[in-house]
CSV table of C-alpha atoms in Angstrom, one decimal:
chain,number,residue,atom,x,y,z
K,1,MET,CA,141.1,71.0,106.7
K,2,VAL,CA,144.1,73.0,105.7
K,3,ASP,CA,143.6,76.7,104.7
K,4,SER,CA,146.5,78.0,102.6
K,5,GLY,CA,145.5,81.7,102.3
K,6,SER,CA,142.3,81.1,100.7
K,7,GLU,CA,140.0,84.0,99.9
K,8,ASP,CA,136.8,82.1,99.6
K,9,GLU,CA,134.4,81.0,102.3
K,10,SER,CA,136.1,77.3,102.7
K,11,VAL,CA,137.1,77.9,106.2
K,12,GLU,CA,133.6,78.8,107.5
K,13,VAL,CA,132.4,75.9,105.5
K,14,ALA,CA,134.5,73.5,107.1
K,15,ARG,CA,133.9,74.6,110.6
K,16,ARG,CA,130.2,74.1,110.0
K,17,TRP,CA,130.3,70.7,108.6
K,18,ASN,CA,129.1,68.4,111.3
K,19,GLY,CA,130.9,70.5,114.0
K,20,ASP,CA,133.9,68.2,114.1
K,21,ALA,CA,136.2,69.3,111.4
K,22,THR,CA,139.7,70.4,112.3
K,23,VAL,CA,140.6,73.8,110.6
K,24,ILE,CA,144.3,74.7,110.3
K,25,GLU,CA,144.8,78.0,109.0
K,26,LEU,CA,148.2,78.9,107.6
K,27,GLY,CA,147.6,82.4,106.9
K,28,GLU,CA,149.3,82.8,103.8
K,29,ASN,CA,149.5,80.6,100.6
K,30,VAL,CA,152.5,78.3,101.4
K,31,GLY,CA,152.0,75.9,98.4
K,32,TYR,CA,150.1,72.7,98.1
K,33,GLY,CA,152.8,70.3,99.5
K,34,ARG,CA,153.6,72.4,102.5
K,35,ALA,CA,150.0,72.7,103.3
K,36,ALA,CA,149.3,68.9,102.9
K,37,ASN,CA,152.3,68.2,105.1
K,38,ALA,CA,150.9,70.6,107.8
K,39,GLY,CA,147.8,68.8,107.7
K,40,VAL,CA,149.3,65.2,107.9
K,41,ALA,CA,151.4,66.3,110.6
K,42,ALA,CA,148.2,67.2,112.7
K,43,VAL,CA,146.7,63.8,112.2
K,44,ALA,CA,146.3,61.4,115.2
K,45,THR,CA,143.9,59.0,113.4
K,46,PRO,CA,145.0,55.6,112.0
K,47,ALA,CA,144.1,56.8,108.5
K,48,CYS,CA,144.7,60.1,106.6
K,49,VAL,CA,143.1,61.3,103.5
K,50,VAL,CA,144.7,64.2,101.3
K,51,LEU,CA,142.4,65.5,98.7
K,52,ASN,CA,142.6,68.4,96.1
K,53,PRO,CA,139.7,70.9,96.5
K,54,ASP,CA,138.4,70.0,93.1
K,55,VAL,CA,137.9,66.2,94.0
K,56,GLU,CA,134.3,64.9,93.8
K,57,LEU,CA,133.7,61.6,95.5
K,58,LEU,CA,131.0,59.8,93.9
K,59,ASP,CA,130.3,56.6,96.1
K,60,ASP,CA,131.6,55.1,99.1
K,61,SER,CA,135.2,54.2,97.7
K,62,LEU,CA,136.7,56.4,100.3
K,63,VAL,CA,135.1,54.4,103.1
K,64,ALA,CA,136.4,51.3,101.2
K,65,LEU,CA,139.9,52.6,101.2
K,66,ALA,CA,139.7,53.6,104.9
K,67,ALA,CA,138.4,50.1,105.9
K,68,GLU,CA,141.3,48.5,103.9
K,69,VAL,CA,144.0,50.7,105.5
K,70,THR,CA,142.7,50.2,109.1
K,71,ARG,CA,142.1,46.5,108.7
K,72,PRO,CA,143.8,44.5,111.5
K,73,GLY,CA,147.0,43.0,110.4
K,74,ALA,CA,147.2,45.1,107.3
K,75,PRO,CA,150.8,46.4,106.6
K,76,GLU,CA,151.4,50.2,106.5
K,77,ARG,CA,151.1,51.5,102.8
K,78,LEU,CA,149.8,53.9,100.6
K,79,LEU,CA,146.5,53.4,98.8
K,80,ALA,CA,145.1,55.2,95.9
K,81,PRO,CA,141.8,54.6,93.9
K,82,LEU,CA,141.5,54.2,90.2
K,83,VAL,CA,141.0,57.8,88.7
K,84,LEU,CA,138.3,58.0,86.0
K,85,ARG,CA,138.8,61.0,83.9
K,86,PRO,CA,135.8,62.9,82.4
K,87,THR,CA,136.8,61.6,79.0
K,88,ALA,CA,135.8,58.1,80.5
K,89,ARG,CA,139.3,56.8,79.8
K,90,ASP,CA,140.6,55.0,83.0
K,91,ARG,CA,144.1,56.1,84.2
K,92,THR,CA,145.9,54.5,87.2
K,93,PRO,CA,148.5,56.8,88.9
K,94,SER,CA,151.4,54.5,87.5
K,95,THR,CA,150.3,54.9,83.8
K,96,THR,CA,149.3,58.6,84.0
K,97,SER,CA,152.2,61.1,82.8
K,98,PRO,CA,151.8,64.3,81.2
K,99,SER,CA,152.8,63.0,77.7
K,100,ARG,CA,149.7,60.3,78.0
K,101,ARG,CA,146.9,62.4,79.6
K,102,PRO,CA,143.9,62.6,77.5
K,103,PRO,CA,143.2,65.9,75.7
């Protein structure tokens, strides 16, 4: 978990979660991209997930993505799930643009 100058209790929550969370405190808000890059740079596992703090995982889709990316013989690649918007309209990353987002 990368903390980029938050003022809430997210660092303490992450440290309490199962006792095995790695917390990187940047000390100031360096922006989402730089914070994500700092987290990815610290990864030593075969798979890495970057999530916005407002993401809600509803099922085991993250487990399925991790299984696919770590499958023996699988090529290196970036995987992304199908995103379901609250409006129930399906959008994939390739078809979602600012001009086509649901109201």
